[in-house]
PDB file of N, CA and C in Angstrom:
ATOM      1  N   MET A   1       0.814  -1.441  -0.209  1.00 86.00           N
ATOM      2  CA  MET A   1       0.053   0.222  -0.112  1.00 86.00           C
ATOM      3  C   MET A   1       1.040   1.167   0.382  1.00 86.00           C
ATOM      4  N   ASN A   2       0.731   2.871  -0.984  1.00 86.00           N
ATOM      5  CA  ASN A   2       0.936   3.865  -1.414  1.00 86.00           C
ATOM      6  C   ASN A   2       0.657   4.890  -0.210  1.00 86.00           C
ATOM      7  N   ILE A   3       0.658   4.470   1.298  1.00 88.00           N
ATOM      8  CA  ILE A   3       0.091   5.792   1.868  1.00 88.00           C
ATOM      9  C   ILE A   3       1.149   7.408   1.300  1.00 88.00           C
ATOM     10  N   ASN A   4      -0.284   9.011   0.804  1.00 87.00           N
ATOM     11  CA  ASN A   4       0.601   9.944   0.732  1.00 87.00           C
ATOM     12  C   ASN A   4      -0.167  11.360   1.444  1.00 87.00           C
ATOM     13  N   PHE A   5       1.113  11.555   2.068  1.00 92.00           N
ATOM     14  CA  PHE A   5       0.659  12.128   3.601  1.00 92.00           C
ATOM     15  C   PHE A   5       1.455  14.089   2.824  1.00 92.00           C
ATOM     16  N   GLU A   6       1.896  14.244   1.542  1.00 90.00           N
ATOM     17  CA  GLU A   6       2.187  15.256   1.447  1.00 90.00           C
ATOM     18  C   GLU A   6       0.953  16.480   1.508  1.00 90.00           C
ATOM     19  N   GLN A   7       0.318  15.758   1.419  1.00 90.00           N
ATOM     20  CA  GLN A   7      -0.619  16.822   1.637  1.00 90.00           C
ATOM     21  C   GLN A   7      -1.118  17.473   2.769  1.00 90.00           C
ATOM     22  N   VAL A   8      -0.638  17.004   4.703  1.00 92.00           N
ATOM     23  CA  VAL A   8      -1.206  16.442   5.897  1.00 92.00           C
ATOM     24  C   VAL A   8      -0.720  17.824   5.508  1.00 92.00           C
ATOM     25  N   HIS A   9      -1.236  18.931   6.337  1.00 93.00           N
ATOM     26  CA  HIS A   9      -0.728  20.156   6.959  1.00 93.00           C
ATOM     27  C   HIS A   9      -0.778  20.675   8.497  1.00 93.00           C
ATOM     28  N   ASN A  10       0.484  21.029   9.156  1.00 94.00           N
ATOM     29  CA  ASN A  10      -1.165  22.232   9.829  1.00 94.00           C
ATOM     30  C   ASN A  10      -1.361  23.432   8.681  1.00 94.00           C
ATOM     31  N   TYR A  11      -2.629  23.644   9.914  1.00 93.00           N
ATOM     32  CA  TYR A  11      -4.285  24.476   9.266  1.00 93.00           C
ATOM     33  C   TYR A  11      -3.229  26.010   9.715  1.00 93.00           C
ATOM     34  N   PHE A  12      -3.351  26.519  10.647  1.00 96.00           N
ATOM     35  CA  PHE A  12      -2.193  27.031  10.785  1.00 96.00           C
ATOM     36  C   PHE A  12      -0.716  28.733  10.387  1.00 96.00           C
ATOM     37  N   GLU A  13      -0.874  27.170   9.938  1.00 96.00           N
ATOM     38  CA  GLU A  13       0.698  27.693   8.834  1.00 96.00           C
ATOM     39  C   GLU A  13       1.037  28.922   7.377  1.00 96.00           C
ATOM     40  N   ARG A  14      -0.121  28.433   7.288  1.00 94.00           N
ATOM     41  CA  ARG A  14      -0.736  29.122   6.141  1.00 94.00           C
ATOM     42  C   ARG A  14      -0.734  30.913   6.018  1.00 94.00           C
ATOM     43  N   ILE A  15      -1.635  30.281   7.091  1.00 95.00           N
ATOM     44  CA  ILE A  15      -2.101  31.737   7.434  1.00 95.00           C
ATOM     45  C   ILE A  15      -1.162  32.650   8.158  1.00 95.00           C
ATOM     46  N   VAL A  16      -0.173  32.086   8.881  1.00 98.00           N
ATOM     47  CA  VAL A  16       0.682  32.409  10.144  1.00 98.00           C
ATOM     48  C   VAL A  16       1.613  33.296   8.471  1.00 98.00           C
ATOM     49  N   PHE A  17       1.451  32.309   7.779  1.00 98.00           N
ATOM     50  CA  PHE A  17       3.557  32.879   7.486  1.00 98.00           C
ATOM     51  C   PHE A  17       2.939  33.588   5.886  1.00 98.00           C
ATOM     52  N   GLU A  18       1.582  34.005   6.036  1.00 97.00           N
ATOM     53  CA  GLU A  18       0.823  34.992   5.536  1.00 97.00           C
ATOM     54  C   GLU A  18       0.976  36.096   5.712  1.00 97.00           C
ATOM     55  N   ASP A  19       0.736  36.764   7.091  1.00 98.00           N
ATOM     56  CA  ASP A  19       0.073  37.249   7.747  1.00 98.00           C
ATOM     57  C   ASP A  19       1.787  37.885   8.438  1.00 98.00           C
ATOM     58  N   VAL A  20       2.530  37.382   9.351  1.00 98.00           N
ATOM     59  CA  VAL A  20       4.415  37.626   8.828  1.00 98.00           C
ATOM     60  C   VAL A  20       4.248  37.526   7.494  1.00 98.00           C
ATOM     61  N   ALA A  21       4.552  37.095   7.006  1.00 98.00           N
ATOM     62  CA  ALA A  21       4.683  38.841   5.556  1.00 98.00           C
ATOM     63  C   ALA A  21       4.417  39.817   4.977  1.00 98.00           C
ATOM     64  N   SER A  22       2.759  39.993   6.171  1.00 98.00           N
ATOM     65  CA  SER A  22       1.746  41.251   4.956  1.00 98.00           C
ATOM     66  C   SER A  22       2.510  41.921   6.228  1.00 98.00           C
ATOM     67  N   GLN A  23       3.122  41.635   7.529  1.00 97.00           N
ATOM     68  CA  GLN A  23       3.094  42.747   8.992  1.00 97.00           C
ATOM     69  C   GLN A  23       4.771  42.718   8.834  1.00 97.00           C
ATOM     70  N   ALA A  24       5.137  42.152   7.821  1.00 97.00           N
ATOM     71  CA  ALA A  24       6.574  41.931   7.990  1.00 97.00           C
ATOM     72  C   ALA A  24       7.235  43.498   7.396  1.00 97.00           C
ATOM     73  N   VAL A  25       6.399  44.060   7.090  1.00 97.00           N
ATOM     74  CA  VAL A  25       6.517  46.384   6.236  1.00 97.00           C
ATOM     75  C   VAL A  25       6.199  46.728   7.596  1.00 97.00           C
ATOM     76  N   GLN A  26       6.173  46.392   7.976  1.00 97.00           N
ATOM     77  CA  GLN A  26       5.365  46.868  10.171  1.00 97.00           C
ATOM     78  C   GLN A  26       6.345  47.448  10.323  1.00 97.00           C
ATOM     79  N   TYR A  27       7.869  46.154  10.132  1.00 96.00           N
ATOM     80  CA  TYR A  27       9.200  45.935  11.004  1.00 96.00           C
ATOM     81  C   TYR A  27      10.326  45.824  10.431  1.00 96.00           C
ATOM     82  N   PRO A  28      10.857  47.734   9.658  1.00 95.00           N
ATOM     83  CA  PRO A  28      11.271  46.953   8.822  1.00 95.00           C
ATOM     84  C   PRO A  28      12.847  46.692   9.419  1.00 95.00           C
ATOM     85  N   ASN A  29      13.321  46.499  10.216  1.00 93.00           N
ATOM     86  CA  ASN A  29      14.574  46.610  11.041  1.00 93.00           C
ATOM     87  C   ASN A  29      14.193  44.693  11.329  1.00 93.00           C
ATOM     88  N   TYR A  30      13.312  43.478  10.717  1.00 96.00           N
ATOM     89  CA  TYR A  30      13.635  42.603  10.815  1.00 96.00           C
ATOM     90  C   TYR A  30      13.612  42.041  10.150  1.00 96.00           C
ATOM     91  N   SER A  31      14.782  41.235  10.322  1.00 95.00           N
ATOM     92  CA  SER A  31      15.216  39.947   9.125  1.00 95.00           C
ATOM     93  C   SER A  31      14.844  39.571   8.504  1.00 95.00           C
ATOM     94  N   ALA A  32      15.114  38.369   8.244  1.00 96.00           N
ATOM     95  CA  ALA A  32      14.154  37.806   7.608  1.00 96.00           C
ATOM     96  C   ALA A  32      13.703  35.763   8.629  1.00 96.00           C
ATOM     97  N   ASP A  33      15.302  36.092   9.474  1.00 96.00           N
ATOM     98  CA  ASP A  33      15.366  34.863  10.126  1.00 96.00           C
ATOM     99  C   ASP A  33      14.042  35.768  11.258  1.00 96.00           C
ATOM    100  N   MET A  34      14.760  36.434  11.850  1.00 96.00           N
ATOM    101  CA  MET A  34      13.606  37.377  13.157  1.00 96.00           C
ATOM    102  C   MET A  34      12.434  36.562  12.251  1.00 96.00           C
ATOM    103  N   LEU A  35      12.317  37.031  11.016  1.00 98.00           N
ATOM    104  CA  LEU A  35      10.961  36.852  10.288  1.00 98.00           C
ATOM    105  C   LEU A  35      10.188  35.128  10.813  1.00 98.00           C
ATOM    106  N   ALA A  36      11.478  34.650  10.605  1.00 98.00           N
ATOM    107  CA  ALA A  36      10.842  33.052  10.955  1.00 98.00           C
ATOM    108  C   ALA A  36      10.710  32.543  12.220  1.00 98.00           C
ATOM    109  N   ASP A  37      11.372  33.083  13.006  1.00 97.00           N
ATOM    110  CA  ASP A  37      11.207  33.347  14.299  1.00 97.00           C
ATOM    111  C   ASP A  37       9.826  33.349  15.061  1.00 97.00           C
ATOM    112  N   VAL A  38       9.347  34.497  14.708  1.00 98.00           N
ATOM    113  CA  VAL A  38       7.717  35.301  15.182  1.00 98.00           C
ATOM    114  C   VAL A  38       7.141  34.009  14.799  1.00 98.00           C
ATOM    115  N   ALA A  39       7.332  33.447  13.442  1.00 98.00           N
ATOM    116  CA  ALA A  39       6.167  32.311  12.826  1.00 98.00           C
ATOM    117  C   ALA A  39       6.562  31.327  13.109  1.00 98.00           C
ATOM    118  N   CYS A  40       7.520  30.615  14.009  1.00 98.00           N
ATOM    119  CA  CYS A  40       7.148  29.695  14.725  1.00 98.00           C
ATOM    120  C   CYS A  40       6.750  29.585  16.386  1.00 98.00           C
ATOM    121  N   VAL A  41       6.793  31.106  16.973  1.00 98.00           N
ATOM    122  CA  VAL A  41       5.985  31.087  18.308  1.00 98.00           C
ATOM    123  C   VAL A  41       5.369  31.351  18.092  1.00 98.00           C
ATOM    124  N   ALA A  42       4.932  32.283  16.226  1.00 98.00           N
ATOM    125  CA  ALA A  42       3.394  32.155  17.045  1.00 98.00           C
ATOM    126  C   ALA A  42       2.251  30.843  17.075  1.00 98.00           C
ATOM    127  N   LEU A  43       3.558  30.191  15.563  1.00 98.00           N
ATOM    128  CA  LEU A  43       2.802  28.833  15.608  1.00 98.00           C
ATOM    129  C   LEU A  43       3.198  27.861  16.733  1.00 98.00           C
ATOM    130  N   ASN A  44       3.785  27.649  17.798  1.00 98.00           N
ATOM    131  CA  ASN A  44       4.125  26.851  19.251  1.00 98.00           C
ATOM    132  C   ASN A  44       2.494  27.784  19.910  1.00 98.00           C
ATOM    133  N   ARG A  45       1.565  29.192  19.921  1.00 98.00           N
ATOM    134  CA  ARG A  45       1.437  29.298  20.352  1.00 98.00           C
ATOM    135  C   ARG A  45       0.112  28.948  19.589  1.00 98.00           C
ATOM    136  N   LEU A  46      -0.660  28.504  19.099  1.00 98.00           N
ATOM    137  CA  LEU A  46      -2.340  27.624  18.118  1.00 98.00           C
ATOM    138  C   LEU A  46      -1.834  26.486  17.949  1.00 98.00           C
ATOM    139  N   PRO A  47      -3.206  26.193  18.282  1.00 96.00           N
ATOM    140  CA  PRO A  47      -3.153  24.286  18.488  1.00 96.00           C
ATOM    141  C   PRO A  47      -2.863  23.918  17.587  1.00 96.00           C
ATOM    142  N   ALA A  48      -1.888  23.210  17.942  1.00 94.00           N
ATOM    143  CA  ALA A  48      -1.970  21.611  16.402  1.00 94.00           C
ATOM    144  C   ALA A  48      -3.326  21.935  15.385  1.00 94.00           C
ATOM    145  N   ARG A  49      -4.116  21.134  14.242  1.00 91.00           N
ATOM    146  CA  ARG A  49      -5.535  21.522  13.089  1.00 91.00           C
ATOM    147  C   ARG A  49      -4.637  21.082  12.276  1.00 91.00           C
ATOM    148  N   TYR A  50      -4.408  20.500  12.228  1.00 91.00           N
ATOM    149  CA  TYR A  50      -3.843  19.050  11.014  1.00 91.00           C
ATOM    150  C   TYR A  50      -5.000  18.738   9.645  1.00 91.00           C
ATOM    151  N   VAL A  51      -4.554  18.869   7.882  1.00 91.00           N
ATOM    152  CA  VAL A  51      -5.546  18.839   7.247  1.00 91.00           C
ATOM    153  C   VAL A  51      -4.784  18.565   6.812  1.00 91.00           C
ATOM    154  N   ARG A  52      -5.476  17.722   5.866  1.00 89.00           N
ATOM    155  CA  ARG A  52      -5.223  17.665   4.233  1.00 89.00           C
ATOM    156  C   ARG A  52      -5.339  18.614   3.263  1.00 89.00           C
ATOM    157  N   HIS A  53      -6.656  19.643   3.435  1.00 88.00           N
ATOM    158  CA  HIS A  53      -7.686  20.894   2.801  1.00 88.00           C
ATOM    159  C   HIS A  53      -7.776  21.921   3.279  1.00 88.00           C
ATOM    160  N   ASP A  54      -7.131  22.685   3.532  1.00 86.00           N
ATOM    161  CA  ASP A  54      -7.675  24.434   4.421  1.00 86.00           C
ATOM    162  C   ASP A  54      -9.444  24.170   4.513  1.00 86.00           C
ATOM    163  N   VAL A  55      -9.654  23.563   2.878  1.00 86.00           N
ATOM    164  CA  VAL A  55     -11.137  23.580   2.882  1.00 86.00           C
ATOM    165  C   VAL A  55     -12.296  22.855   3.687  1.00 86.00           C
ATOM    166  N   ASP A  56     -11.396  21.174   3.961  1.00 77.00           N
ATOM    167  CA  ASP A  56     -12.642  21.037   5.011  1.00 77.00           C
ATOM    168  C   ASP A  56     -12.341  20.899   6.300  1.00 77.00           C
ATOM    169  N   MET A  57     -11.876  22.030   6.608  1.00 81.00           N
ATOM    170  CA  MET A  57     -11.667  22.779   8.344  1.00 81.00           C
ATOM    171  C   MET A  57     -13.375  24.205   8.101  1.00 81.00           C
ATOM    172  N   MET A  58     -12.317  24.705   7.165  1.00 79.00           N
ATOM    173  CA  MET A  58     -13.143  25.871   7.298  1.00 79.00           C
ATOM    174  C   MET A  58     -15.290  25.080   7.078  1.00 79.00           C
ATOM    175  N   PHE A  59     -14.728  24.157   6.033  1.00 80.00           N
ATOM    176  CA  PHE A  59     -16.370  24.311   6.029  1.00 80.00           C
ATOM    177  C   PHE A  59     -16.850  23.707   6.893  1.00 80.00           C
ATOM    178  N   TYR A  60     -16.843  23.358   8.385  1.00 82.00           N
ATOM    179  CA  TYR A  60     -17.739  22.459   8.581  1.00 82.00           C
ATOM    180  C   TYR A  60     -17.134  23.868  10.407  1.00 82.00           C
ATOM    181  N   LEU A  61     -16.401  24.685  10.550  1.00 86.00           N
ATOM    182  CA  LEU A  61     -16.240  26.491  11.655  1.00 86.00           C
ATOM    183  C   LEU A  61     -17.760  26.801  11.455  1.00 86.00           C
ATOM    184  N   THR A  62     -18.826  27.219  12.731  1.00 91.00           N
ATOM    185  CA  THR A  62     -19.765  28.822  12.701  1.00 91.00           C
ATOM    186  C   THR A  62     -18.385  29.655  12.319  1.00 91.00           C
ATOM    187  N   GLU A  63     -19.577  30.399  12.241  1.00 91.00           N
ATOM    188  CA  GLU A  63     -19.037  32.233  11.970  1.00 91.00           C
ATOM    189  C   GLU A  63     -18.147  32.269  13.301  1.00 91.00           C
ATOM    190  N   LYS A  64     -18.484  31.594  15.034  1.00 95.00           N
ATOM    191  CA  LYS A  64     -17.652  31.834  16.002  1.00 95.00           C
ATOM    192  C   LYS A  64     -16.083  31.929  15.536  1.00 95.00           C
ATOM    193  N   GLU A  65     -16.753  30.273  15.677  1.00 92.00           N
ATOM    194  CA  GLU A  65     -16.322  29.832  15.285  1.00 92.00           C
ATOM    195  C   GLU A  65     -14.303  30.877  14.600  1.00 92.00           C
ATOM    196  N   ARG A  66     -14.846  30.451  13.568  1.00 91.00           N
ATOM    197  CA  ARG A  66     -14.050  31.341  12.499  1.00 91.00           C
ATOM    198  C   ARG A  66     -13.818  33.049  12.903  1.00 91.00           C
ATOM    199  N   HIS A  67     -13.934  33.222  13.892  1.00 94.00           N
ATOM    200  CA  HIS A  67     -13.657  34.496  14.531  1.00 94.00           C
ATOM    201  C   HIS A  67     -12.370  34.231  16.113  1.00 94.00           C
ATOM    202  N   ALA A  68     -13.076  33.337  16.507  1.00 94.00           N
ATOM    203  CA  ALA A  68     -12.351  33.243  17.210  1.00 94.00           C
ATOM    204  C   ALA A  68     -10.842  32.063  16.769  1.00 94.00           C
ATOM    205  N   ILE A  69     -10.900  32.013  15.779  1.00 94.00           N
ATOM    206  CA  ILE A  69      -9.712  31.500  15.299  1.00 94.00           C
ATOM    207  C   ILE A  69      -8.736  32.209  14.561  1.00 94.00           C
ATOM    208  N   ASP A  70      -9.730  33.724  13.844  1.00 95.00           N
ATOM    209  CA  ASP A  70      -8.619  34.513  13.612  1.00 95.00           C
ATOM    210  C   ASP A  70      -8.466  35.872  14.341  1.00 95.00           C
ATOM    211  N   GLU A  71      -9.113  35.887  15.939  1.00 97.00           N
ATOM    212  CA  GLU A  71      -8.907  36.170  16.900  1.00 97.00           C
ATOM    213  C   GLU A  71      -7.071  35.474  17.486  1.00 97.00           C
ATOM    214  N   SER A  72      -7.314  34.760  17.788  1.00 97.00           N
ATOM    215  CA  SER A  72      -5.914  33.748  17.961  1.00 97.00           C
ATOM    216  C   SER A  72      -4.870  32.992  17.489  1.00 97.00           C
ATOM    217  N   VAL A  73      -5.193  33.544  15.653  1.00 97.00           N
ATOM    218  CA  VAL A  73      -3.588  33.887  15.312  1.00 97.00           C
ATOM    219  C   VAL A  73      -3.624  35.456  15.462  1.00 97.00           C
ATOM    220  N   ARG A  74      -4.760  36.473  15.114  1.00 98.00           N
ATOM    221  CA  ARG A  74      -4.412  38.009  16.166  1.00 98.00           C
ATOM    222  C   ARG A  74      -3.234  37.933  16.823  1.00 98.00           C
ATOM    223  N   GLU A  75      -3.750  37.530  17.786  1.00 98.00           N
ATOM    224  CA  GLU A  75      -2.933  37.566  19.284  1.00 98.00           C
ATOM    225  C   GLU A  75      -1.378  36.501  19.080  1.00 98.00           C
ATOM    226  N   ALA A  76      -1.856  35.853  19.011  1.00 98.00           N
ATOM    227  CA  ALA A  76      -0.357  35.166  18.698  1.00 98.00           C
ATOM    228  C   ALA A  76       0.823  35.610  17.672  1.00 98.00           C
ATOM    229  N   LEU A  77       0.229  36.313  17.094  1.00 98.00           N
ATOM    230  CA  LEU A  77       1.429  36.691  16.021  1.00 98.00           C
ATOM    231  C   LEU A  77       1.728  38.922  16.839  1.00 98.00           C
ATOM    232  N   ALA A  78       0.349  39.274  17.382  1.00 98.00           N
ATOM    233  CA  ALA A  78       1.414  39.908  18.601  1.00 98.00           C
ATOM    234  C   ALA A  78       2.367  40.207  19.040  1.00 98.00           C
ATOM    235  N   PHE A  79       1.796  38.764  20.422  1.00 98.00           N
ATOM    236  CA  PHE A  79       3.004  38.293  20.944  1.00 98.00           C
ATOM    237  C   PHE A  79       4.130  37.132  20.780  1.00 98.00           C
ATOM    238  N   ALA A  80       4.636  36.959  19.407  1.00 98.00           N
ATOM    239  CA  ALA A  80       5.282  36.382  18.497  1.00 98.00           C
ATOM    240  C   ALA A  80       5.881  37.561  17.836  1.00 98.00           C
ATOM    241  N   PHE A  81       5.503  38.463  17.771  1.00 98.00           N
ATOM    242  CA  PHE A  81       6.173  39.991  17.169  1.00 98.00           C
ATOM    243  C   PHE A  81       7.065  41.035  18.592  1.00 98.00           C
ATOM    244  N   SER A  82       6.080  41.426  19.704  1.00 97.00           N
ATOM    245  CA  SER A  82       6.482  41.863  20.425  1.00 97.00           C
ATOM    246  C   SER A  82       7.844  40.400  20.752  1.00 97.00           C
ATOM    247  N   PHE A  83       8.133  39.104  21.615  1.00 98.00           N
ATOM    248  CA  PHE A  83       8.620  38.647  21.634  1.00 98.00           C
ATOM    249  C   PHE A  83      10.191  38.990  21.214  1.00 98.00           C
ATOM    250  N   VAL A  84       9.968  38.455  19.738  1.00 97.00           N
ATOM    251  CA  VAL A  84      11.524  37.857  18.875  1.00 97.00           C
ATOM    252  C   VAL A  84      11.702  39.821  19.241  1.00 97.00           C
ATOM    253  N   GLY A  85      11.224  40.985  19.028  1.00 96.00           N
ATOM    254  CA  GLY A  85      11.750  42.147  19.090  1.00 96.00           C
ATOM    255  C   GLY A  85      12.593  41.899  20.267  1.00 96.00           C
ATOM    256  N   GLU A  86      11.897  42.656  21.087  1.00 95.00           N
ATOM    257  CA  GLU A  86      12.647  41.758  22.830  1.00 95.00           C
ATOM    258  C   GLU A  86      12.877  40.682  23.288  1.00 95.00           C
ATOM    259  N   ARG A  87      14.157  40.158  22.619  1.00 94.00           N
ATOM    260  CA  ARG A  87      14.174  38.814  22.607  1.00 94.00           C
ATOM    261  C   ARG A  87      15.669  39.288  22.179  1.00 94.00           C
ATOM    262  N   MET A  88      15.631  40.039  20.618  1.00 89.00           N
ATOM    263  CA  MET A  88      16.944  40.627  19.438  1.00 89.00           C
ATOM    264  C   MET A  88      17.145  42.351  20.558  1.00 89.00           C
ATOM    265  N   ALA A  89      16.389  42.783  21.005  1.00 89.00           N
ATOM    266  CA  ALA A  89      17.055  43.422  21.772  1.00 89.00           C
ATOM    267  C   ALA A  89      17.576  43.410  23.328  1.00 89.00           C
ATOM    268  N   LEU A  90      17.530  42.238  24.201  1.00 88.00           N
ATOM    269  CA  LEU A  90      18.447  42.456  24.431  1.00 88.00           C
ATOM    270  C   LEU A  90      19.630  41.288  24.449  1.00 88.00           C
ATOM    271  N   LEU A  91      19.573  40.420  23.316  1.00 83.00           N
ATOM    272  CA  LEU A  91      20.595  40.012  22.741  1.00 83.00           C
ATOM    273  C   LEU A  91      21.483  41.474  22.582  1.00 83.00           C
ATOM    274  N   GLY A  92      21.284  42.416  21.746  1.00 79.00           N
ATOM    275  CA  GLY A  92      22.345  42.996  21.041  1.00 79.00           C
ATOM    276  C   GLY A  92      22.570  43.940  22.438  1.00 79.00           C
ATOM    277  N   ARG A  93      21.927  44.365  23.597  1.00 65.00           N
ATOM    278  CA  ARG A  93      22.298  44.647  24.491  1.00 65.00           C
ATOM    279  C   ARG A  93      23.824  44.262  25.735  1.00 65.00           C
ATOM    280  N   ASN A  94      23.684  42.842  24.840  1.00 54.00           N
ATOM    281  CA  ASN A  94      24.288  41.851  25.859  1.00 54.00           C
ATOM    282  C   ASN A  94      25.942  41.395  25.449  1.00 54.00           C
ATOM    283  N   THR A  95      25.795  41.559  23.253  1.00 49.00           N
ATOM    284  CA  THR A  95      27.053  41.527  23.103  1.00 49.00           C
ATOM    285  C   THR A  95      27.786  43.070  22.295  1.00 49.00           C
TER     286      THR A  95
END
């Protein structure tokens, strides 16, 4: 039996990656590595939601659940941008 797991992914990855890329202009001092760290920190604050197709998850959510997901992503990204910025500032002071 040949099983294809290539379509399986965390639902939040695409959303977080796109949001980090779109918000990057607001953080001109953040390097590409820092932005990748922001994505990691945000994703670690969100629950893992593995799907094969994003539409599979969205189809079964209520409007209230969609809003809660959007709010969770916003909060995770706000925390992540702040966290990474503060860590880099501390490292800069210590070098």
